[in-house]
Coordinates of C-alpha atoms in Angstrom, one line a residue:
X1 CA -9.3 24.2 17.6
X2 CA -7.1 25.3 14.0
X3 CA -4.2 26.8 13.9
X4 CA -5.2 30.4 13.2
X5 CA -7.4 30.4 16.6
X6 CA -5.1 28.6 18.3
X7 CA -2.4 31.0 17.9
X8 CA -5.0 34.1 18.5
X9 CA -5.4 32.0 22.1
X10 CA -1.5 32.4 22.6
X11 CA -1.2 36.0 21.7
X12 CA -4.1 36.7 24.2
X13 CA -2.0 34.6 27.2
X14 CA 1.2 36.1 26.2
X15 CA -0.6 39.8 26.5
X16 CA -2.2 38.9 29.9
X17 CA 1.5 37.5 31.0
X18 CA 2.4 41.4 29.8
X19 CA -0.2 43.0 31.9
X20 CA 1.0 41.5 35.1
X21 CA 4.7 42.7 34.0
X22 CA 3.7 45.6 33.7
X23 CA 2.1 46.0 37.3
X24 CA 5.3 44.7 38.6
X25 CA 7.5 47.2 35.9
X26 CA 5.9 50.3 37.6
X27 CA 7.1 49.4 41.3
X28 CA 10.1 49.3 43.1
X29 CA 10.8 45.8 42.6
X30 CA 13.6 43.2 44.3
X31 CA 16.3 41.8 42.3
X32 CA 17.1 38.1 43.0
X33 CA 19.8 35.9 41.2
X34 CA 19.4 32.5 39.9
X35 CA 22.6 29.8 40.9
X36 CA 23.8 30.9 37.2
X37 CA 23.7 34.1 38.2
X38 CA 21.0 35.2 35.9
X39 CA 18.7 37.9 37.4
X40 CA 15.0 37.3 38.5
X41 CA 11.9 39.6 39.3
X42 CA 8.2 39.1 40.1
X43 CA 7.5 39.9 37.0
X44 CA 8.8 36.6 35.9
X45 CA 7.3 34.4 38.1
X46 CA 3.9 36.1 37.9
X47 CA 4.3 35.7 34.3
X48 CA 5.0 32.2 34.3
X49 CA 1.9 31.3 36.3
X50 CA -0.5 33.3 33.9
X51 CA 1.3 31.3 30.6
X52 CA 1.3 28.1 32.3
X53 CA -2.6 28.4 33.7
X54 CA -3.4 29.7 30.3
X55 CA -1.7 26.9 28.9
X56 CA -3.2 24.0 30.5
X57 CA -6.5 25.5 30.3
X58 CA -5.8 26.2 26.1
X59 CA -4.4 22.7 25.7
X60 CA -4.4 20.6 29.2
X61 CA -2.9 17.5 27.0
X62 CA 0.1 19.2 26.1
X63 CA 3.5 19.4 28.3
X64 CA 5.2 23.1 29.2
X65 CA 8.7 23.7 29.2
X66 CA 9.1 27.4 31.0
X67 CA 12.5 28.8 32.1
X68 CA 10.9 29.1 35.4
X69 CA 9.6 25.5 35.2
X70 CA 11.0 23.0 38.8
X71 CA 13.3 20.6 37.6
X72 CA 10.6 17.9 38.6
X73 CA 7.9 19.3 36.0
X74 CA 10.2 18.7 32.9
X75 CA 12.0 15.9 34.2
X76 CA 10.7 13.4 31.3
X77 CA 11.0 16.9 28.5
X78 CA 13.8 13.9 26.3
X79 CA 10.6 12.1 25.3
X80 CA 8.4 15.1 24.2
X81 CA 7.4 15.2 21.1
X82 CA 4.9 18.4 21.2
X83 CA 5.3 20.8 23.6
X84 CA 5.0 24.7 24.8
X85 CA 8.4 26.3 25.1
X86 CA 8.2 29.4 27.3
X87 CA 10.5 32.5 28.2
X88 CA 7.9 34.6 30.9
X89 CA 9.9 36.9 30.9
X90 CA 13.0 37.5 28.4
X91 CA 15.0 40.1 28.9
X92 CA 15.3 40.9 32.2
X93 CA 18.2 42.6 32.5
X94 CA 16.0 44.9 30.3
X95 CA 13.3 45.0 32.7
X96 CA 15.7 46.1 35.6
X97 CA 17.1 48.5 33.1
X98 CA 13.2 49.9 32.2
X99 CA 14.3 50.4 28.7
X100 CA 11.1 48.5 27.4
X101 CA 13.1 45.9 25.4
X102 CA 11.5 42.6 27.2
X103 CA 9.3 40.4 25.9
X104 CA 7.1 37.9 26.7
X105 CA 8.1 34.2 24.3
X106 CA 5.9 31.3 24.0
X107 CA 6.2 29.1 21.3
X108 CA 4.7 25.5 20.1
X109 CA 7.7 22.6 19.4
X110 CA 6.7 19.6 17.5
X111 CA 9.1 17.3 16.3
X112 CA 11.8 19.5 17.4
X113 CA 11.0 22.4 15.4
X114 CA 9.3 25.5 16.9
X115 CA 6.6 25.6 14.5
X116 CA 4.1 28.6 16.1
X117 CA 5.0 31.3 17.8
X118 CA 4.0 35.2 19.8
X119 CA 6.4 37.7 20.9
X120 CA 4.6 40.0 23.1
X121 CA 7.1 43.6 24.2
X122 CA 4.2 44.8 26.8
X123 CA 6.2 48.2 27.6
X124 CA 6.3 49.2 23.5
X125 CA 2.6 47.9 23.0
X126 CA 3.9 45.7 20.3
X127 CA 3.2 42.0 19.3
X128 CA 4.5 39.5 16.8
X129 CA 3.6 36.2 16.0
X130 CA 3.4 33.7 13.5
X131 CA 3.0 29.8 12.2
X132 CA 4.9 27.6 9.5
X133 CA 2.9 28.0 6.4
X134 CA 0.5 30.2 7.5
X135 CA 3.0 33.8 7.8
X136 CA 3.8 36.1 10.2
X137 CA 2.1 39.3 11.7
X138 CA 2.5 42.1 13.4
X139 CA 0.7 44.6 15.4
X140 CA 1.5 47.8 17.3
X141 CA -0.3 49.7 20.4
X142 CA -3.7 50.1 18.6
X143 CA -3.1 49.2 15.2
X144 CA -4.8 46.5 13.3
X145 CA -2.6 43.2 12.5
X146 CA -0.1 43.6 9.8
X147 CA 1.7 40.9 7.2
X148 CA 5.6 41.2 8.1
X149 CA 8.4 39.7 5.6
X150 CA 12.1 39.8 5.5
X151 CA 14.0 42.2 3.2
X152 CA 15.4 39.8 0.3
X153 CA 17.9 41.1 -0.8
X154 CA 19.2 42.5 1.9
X155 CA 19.9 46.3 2.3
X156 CA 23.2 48.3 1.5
X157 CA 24.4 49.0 4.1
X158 CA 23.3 45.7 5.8
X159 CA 21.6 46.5 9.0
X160 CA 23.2 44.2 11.5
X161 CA 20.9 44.0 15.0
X162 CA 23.1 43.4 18.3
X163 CA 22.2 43.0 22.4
X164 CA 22.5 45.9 24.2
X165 CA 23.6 43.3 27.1
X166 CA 26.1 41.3 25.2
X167 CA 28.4 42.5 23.1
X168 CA 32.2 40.9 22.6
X169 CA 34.7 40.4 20.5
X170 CA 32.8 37.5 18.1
X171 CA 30.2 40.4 17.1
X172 CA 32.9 43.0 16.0
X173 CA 34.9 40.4 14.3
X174 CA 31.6 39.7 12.7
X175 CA 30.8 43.1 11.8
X176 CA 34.4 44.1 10.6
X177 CA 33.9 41.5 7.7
X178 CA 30.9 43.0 6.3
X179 CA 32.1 45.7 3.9
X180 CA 29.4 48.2 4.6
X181 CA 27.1 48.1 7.6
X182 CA 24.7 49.9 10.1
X183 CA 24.4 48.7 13.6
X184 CA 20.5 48.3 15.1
X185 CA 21.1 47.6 18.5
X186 CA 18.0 45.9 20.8
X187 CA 17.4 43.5 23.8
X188 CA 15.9 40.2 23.8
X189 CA 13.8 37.9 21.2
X190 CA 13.0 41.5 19.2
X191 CA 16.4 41.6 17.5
X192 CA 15.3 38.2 16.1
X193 CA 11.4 40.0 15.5
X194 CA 13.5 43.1 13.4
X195 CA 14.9 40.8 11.0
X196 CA 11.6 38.5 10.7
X197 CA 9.9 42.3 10.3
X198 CA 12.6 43.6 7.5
X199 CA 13.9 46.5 10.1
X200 CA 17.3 44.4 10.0
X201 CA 18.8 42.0 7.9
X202 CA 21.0 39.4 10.2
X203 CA 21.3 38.8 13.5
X204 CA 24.8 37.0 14.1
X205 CA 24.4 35.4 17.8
X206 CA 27.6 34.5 18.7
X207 CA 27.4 33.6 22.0
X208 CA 25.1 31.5 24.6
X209 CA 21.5 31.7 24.6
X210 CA 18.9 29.2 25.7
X211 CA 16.0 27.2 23.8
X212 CA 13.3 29.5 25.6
X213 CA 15.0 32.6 24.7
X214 CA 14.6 32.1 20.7
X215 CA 11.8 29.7 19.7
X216 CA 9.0 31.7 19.5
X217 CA 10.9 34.5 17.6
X218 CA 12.3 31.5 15.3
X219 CA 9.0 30.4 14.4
X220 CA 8.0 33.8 13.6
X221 CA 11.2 34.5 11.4
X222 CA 10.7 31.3 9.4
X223 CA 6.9 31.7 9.1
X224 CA 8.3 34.9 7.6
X225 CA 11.0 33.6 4.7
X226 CA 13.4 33.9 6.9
X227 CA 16.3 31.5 8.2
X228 CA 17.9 30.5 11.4
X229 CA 20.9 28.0 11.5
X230 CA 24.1 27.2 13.6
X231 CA 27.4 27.4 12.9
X232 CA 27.4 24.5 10.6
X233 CA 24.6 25.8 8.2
X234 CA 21.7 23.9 10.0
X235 CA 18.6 25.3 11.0
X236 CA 18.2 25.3 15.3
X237 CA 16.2 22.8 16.7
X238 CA 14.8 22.3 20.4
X239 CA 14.8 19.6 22.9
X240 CA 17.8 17.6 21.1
X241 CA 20.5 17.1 23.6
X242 CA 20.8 16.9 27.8
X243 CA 21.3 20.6 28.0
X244 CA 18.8 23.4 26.9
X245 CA 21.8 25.9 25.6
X246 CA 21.1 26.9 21.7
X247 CA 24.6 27.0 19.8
X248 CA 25.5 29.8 18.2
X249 CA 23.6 31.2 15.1
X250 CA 22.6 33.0 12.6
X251 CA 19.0 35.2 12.1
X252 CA 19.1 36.6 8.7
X253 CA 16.4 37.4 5.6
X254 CA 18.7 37.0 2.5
X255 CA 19.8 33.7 1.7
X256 CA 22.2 34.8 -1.0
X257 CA 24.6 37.0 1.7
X258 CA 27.0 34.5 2.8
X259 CA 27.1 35.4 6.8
X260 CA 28.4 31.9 8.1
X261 CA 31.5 32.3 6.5
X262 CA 31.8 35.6 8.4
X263 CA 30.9 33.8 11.7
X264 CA 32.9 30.4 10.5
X265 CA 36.2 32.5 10.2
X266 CA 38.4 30.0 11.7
X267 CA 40.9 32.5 12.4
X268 CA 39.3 33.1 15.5
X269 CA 37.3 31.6 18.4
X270 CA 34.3 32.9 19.5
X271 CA 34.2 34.7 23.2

């Protein structure tokens, strides 16, 4: 299978993964909590069995990483080299909220790097996705497939996208450094999308996220000029430590704006 088909296969599980979502979106559906407290739906775990099926049937040789995944099914994940990274449902607080700002994440990591990626929003009828070298695309309700870039150089006034969920006092430090600014605000892996798309121009994450929540939107961001990196200029990579936290980073289009030393400031400590 090439790349271009094999990333038409992971749109296509990604969308299914959205159907069932959306069965589960129009109900009166329970609210359980994970032991981090995090919440958890039907629509997540129907979701993961659709991806992971899909998956195995696409590309039976290759492991899966999910955030709904039993400890024992990732147990070896320190000596992958190539696998699928997979967030059924990100967002969820989003979902409960049924402001249609959840997406369905699947991404392919090799070497550490997500390299391919889809970002499927079922409940806006929109769909991103994207592979190193070969671009990104984009395609909304019935529309046909679109090239999206980042805006280089950025806008004035710089469109900063935010979480709706998570907002503290990192991000307005953040923001009160940029001269001139407009705030997008938006849940889940599509802030990351908006910036990949041009509709924003950085994304300054300063706080905790996991590996599943940004690797397919980081393949599609990259895949579309744009850039990605930690707190010490580096670009994120996946399955690199004990823990699957991301640190904190940066999603932008320009490379000439000089945002880490906004989110560097060592005057104060990110919260």
């Amino acid at each position: 299978m090439d790349d271009s088909a094999q990333l038409s296969a992971l749109v296509a599980i990604a969308r299914r993964a959205g159907e069932a979502i959306m069965e589960v979106y129009g109900t009166a559906f329970a609210v359980e909590h994970k032991a981090d407290s995090s919440p958890l739906t039907q629509a997540d775990r129907r979701a993961h069995d659709i991806i992971v099926a899909g998956l195995k049937q696409l590309d039976p040789d290759t492991a899966i990483l999910s955030e709904e995944s039993a400890q024992e099914d990732v147990a070896g994940r320190s000596d992958w080299q190539r696998y699928y990274l997979v967030d059924p449902l990100d967002g969820t607080k989003e979902f409960i909220k049924r402001n249609g700002e959840f997406t369905v994440n699947i991404a392919l990591v090799e070497g550490h790097r997500a390299v391919a990626g889809t970002v499927h929003a079922p409940a806006l009828g929109v769909t991103y996705w994207g592979a190193l070298g070969a671009g990104a695309q984009r395609t909304a309700a019935d529309q046909d497939p679109h090239t999206i870039r980042v805006t280089a150089p950025c806008q004035d006034p710089v469109r900063v996208v935010g979480s709706r969920s998570h907002r503290g006092a990192s991000l307005e430090r953040f923001l009160a450094g940029l001269p001139r600014h407009a705030m997008v605000p938006m849940g889940s892996s599509l802030k990351i999308c908006l910036v990949a798309a041009g509709d924003a121009d950085v994304y300054p994450r300063l706080g905790p996220t996991s590996e599943w929540d940004t690797a397919a939107a980081q393949a599609i961001l990259e895949s579309a000029g744009g850039y990605m990196i930690d707190l010490e200029g580096q670009p994120l990579r996946y399955n690199t430590k004990k823990d699957l936290l991301n640190p904190y980073f940066l999603a932008f289009g320009d490379p000439e704006r000089n945002y880490l030393a906004l989110a560097r400031d060592d005057e104060w400590t990110p919260t």
